């Protein structure tokens, strides 16, 4: 079965540019989570969606960050304008909402470098 | 893909030994716990989970123990192999929420 698919795997761009990260959920999953991972801060939740609706975006660093789910199987995380401090590995994860708690399944991330 | 603090605890073991990775969680109301394994350049991979109404759960070569009295979680890996070398994270989830709170991670190094 296909897991969570993220693209691109690596992105290098200059500060000020717009960056768009993409994520395809596992088929049948309806919860989507965006995380950021850095050496100093570890794994941080940025935002999560249930059934395409943003539930908690309290982890989004600032207005430069935005996330959308245009349909049930796809999400984007956009940074505009990007800054060097945004450099990190960005993961998305999905889970189902079956009976009881369900684990989140992660993609392999996008390594973002802002020069 | 590794992204752990500069002072990441490290556990070094020999191939074939049993490994025990410990985790202290913070929220006494947490009702669900997960262990993840993260290899270099990859995302966290689900290993095993446990609900708060249990104190032990076994998988293939792994066992998770939950002690709610002292808010402690452990992951036991039997007959550790070089392929088990990775960073291991515990995560907890509070009742009624979907957010996972991740620990800082433990690096496991397995020598042949």
Short mmCIF file of N, CA and C in Angstrom, two decimals, chain B residues 2-49:
data_model
loop_
_atom_site.label_atom_id
_atom_site.label_comp_id
_atom_site.label_asym_id
_atom_site.label_seq_id
_atom_site.Cartn_x
_atom_site.Cartn_y
_atom_site.Cartn_z
N UNK B 2 17.03 13.33 10.48
CA UNK B 2 17.15 13.37 11.93
C UNK B 2 17.02 14.81 12.38
N UNK B 3 16.30 14.96 13.44
CA UNK B 3 16.22 16.31 13.92
C UNK B 3 16.01 16.22 15.41
N UNK B 4 17.06 16.05 16.11
CA UNK B 4 16.99 15.86 17.54
C UNK B 4 17.85 16.90 18.20
N UNK B 5 17.63 17.07 19.49
CA UNK B 5 18.39 18.07 20.20
C UNK B 5 19.86 17.72 20.26
N UNK B 6 20.67 18.73 20.54
CA UNK B 6 22.10 18.52 20.60
C UNK B 6 22.48 17.54 21.70
N UNK B 7 21.66 17.43 22.73
CA UNK B 7 21.99 16.55 23.84
C UNK B 7 21.08 15.33 23.83
N UNK B 8 20.93 14.73 22.67
CA UNK B 8 20.09 13.56 22.53
C UNK B 8 20.68 12.41 23.31
N UNK B 9 19.91 11.79 24.20
CA UNK B 9 20.42 10.62 24.91
C UNK B 9 20.70 9.49 23.91
N UNK B 10 21.77 8.77 24.17
CA UNK B 10 22.17 7.69 23.28
C UNK B 10 22.33 6.40 24.06
N UNK B 11 21.79 5.34 23.49
CA UNK B 11 21.93 4.00 24.05
C UNK B 11 22.73 3.16 23.08
N UNK B 12 23.86 2.64 23.53
CA UNK B 12 24.72 1.81 22.69
C UNK B 12 24.64 0.37 23.17
N UNK B 13 24.34 -0.55 22.26
CA UNK B 13 24.22 -1.95 22.62
C UNK B 13 24.94 -2.80 21.58
N UNK B 14 25.17 -4.05 21.95
CA UNK B 14 25.75 -5.02 21.03
C UNK B 14 24.63 -5.78 20.32
N UNK B 15 24.90 -6.16 19.11
CA UNK B 15 23.95 -6.97 18.37
C UNK B 15 23.58 -8.21 19.18
N UNK B 16 22.30 -8.49 19.26
CA UNK B 16 21.83 -9.65 20.00
C UNK B 16 21.37 -9.33 21.42
N UNK B 17 21.82 -8.19 21.94
CA UNK B 17 21.37 -7.78 23.27
C UNK B 17 19.91 -7.33 23.21
N UNK B 18 19.29 -7.27 24.37
CA UNK B 18 17.96 -6.66 24.48
C UNK B 18 18.16 -5.18 24.81
N UNK B 19 17.35 -4.32 24.21
CA UNK B 19 17.43 -2.88 24.44
C UNK B 19 16.18 -2.39 25.14
N UNK B 20 16.37 -1.44 26.04
CA UNK B 20 15.24 -0.81 26.70
C UNK B 20 15.38 0.70 26.57
N UNK B 21 14.41 1.32 25.95
CA UNK B 21 14.39 2.78 25.77
C UNK B 21 13.26 3.33 26.62
N UNK B 22 13.58 4.33 27.41
CA UNK B 22 12.62 4.87 28.36
C UNK B 22 12.11 6.24 27.96
N UNK B 23 10.93 6.56 28.48
CA UNK B 23 10.30 7.84 28.16
C UNK B 23 9.42 8.24 29.33
N UNK B 24 9.58 9.48 29.78
CA UNK B 24 8.70 10.03 30.80
C UNK B 24 7.72 10.95 30.10
N UNK B 25 6.43 10.76 30.34
CA UNK B 25 5.46 11.65 29.70
C UNK B 25 4.90 12.63 30.72
N UNK B 26 4.24 13.65 30.23
CA UNK B 26 3.95 14.78 31.10
C UNK B 26 2.49 14.88 31.55
N UNK B 27 1.57 14.35 30.75
CA UNK B 27 0.16 14.60 31.00
C UNK B 27 -0.52 13.35 31.58
N UNK B 28 -0.95 13.44 32.82
CA UNK B 28 -1.59 12.29 33.45
C UNK B 28 -2.92 11.94 32.79
N UNK B 29 -3.47 12.86 31.99
CA UNK B 29 -4.73 12.60 31.29
C UNK B 29 -4.52 11.96 29.92
N UNK B 30 -3.28 11.76 29.51
CA UNK B 30 -3.02 11.14 28.21
C UNK B 30 -3.58 9.73 28.19
N UNK B 31 -4.23 9.36 27.09
CA UNK B 31 -4.88 8.06 27.03
C UNK B 31 -4.35 7.17 25.91
N UNK B 32 -3.34 7.66 25.20
CA UNK B 32 -2.85 6.88 24.07
C UNK B 32 -1.39 7.24 23.86
N UNK B 33 -0.57 6.21 23.60
CA UNK B 33 0.87 6.40 23.50
C UNK B 33 1.41 5.60 22.31
N UNK B 34 2.40 6.20 21.66
CA UNK B 34 2.95 5.56 20.46
C UNK B 34 4.48 5.64 20.52
N UNK B 35 5.12 4.62 20.00
CA UNK B 35 6.56 4.65 19.77
C UNK B 35 6.80 4.70 18.26
N UNK B 36 7.73 5.62 17.90
CA UNK B 36 8.14 5.75 16.51
C UNK B 36 9.64 5.53 16.39
N UNK B 37 10.06 5.04 15.23
CA UNK B 37 11.46 4.88 14.88
C UNK B 37 11.76 5.79 13.71
N UNK B 38 12.85 6.56 13.80
CA UNK B 38 13.21 7.43 12.69
C UNK B 38 14.64 7.15 12.26
N UNK B 39 14.79 6.71 11.03
CA UNK B 39 16.10 6.49 10.42
C UNK B 39 16.51 7.74 9.66
N UNK B 40 17.79 7.86 9.44
CA UNK B 40 18.32 9.04 8.77
C UNK B 40 17.68 9.24 7.40
N UNK B 41 17.18 10.44 7.15
CA UNK B 41 16.60 10.77 5.86
C UNK B 41 15.17 10.29 5.67
N UNK B 42 14.58 9.78 6.73
CA UNK B 42 13.21 9.25 6.61
C UNK B 42 12.30 9.88 7.66
N UNK B 43 11.02 9.68 7.47
CA UNK B 43 10.06 10.15 8.45
C UNK B 43 9.91 9.15 9.59
N UNK B 44 9.33 9.59 10.70
CA UNK B 44 9.07 8.67 11.81
C UNK B 44 8.19 7.51 11.34
N UNK B 45 8.58 6.32 11.74
CA UNK B 45 7.87 5.10 11.35
C UNK B 45 7.18 4.51 12.58
N UNK B 46 5.88 4.26 12.47
CA UNK B 46 5.12 3.68 13.57
C UNK B 46 5.66 2.31 13.94
N UNK B 47 5.88 2.09 15.26
CA UNK B 47 6.34 0.79 15.73
C UNK B 47 5.22 0.06 16.47
N UNK B 48 4.72 0.70 17.53
CA UNK B 48 3.74 0.06 18.37
C UNK B 48 3.01 1.13 19.16
N UNK B 49 1.77 0.86 19.53
CA UNK B 49 1.01 1.80 20.36
C UNK B 49 0.38 1.06 21.54
#
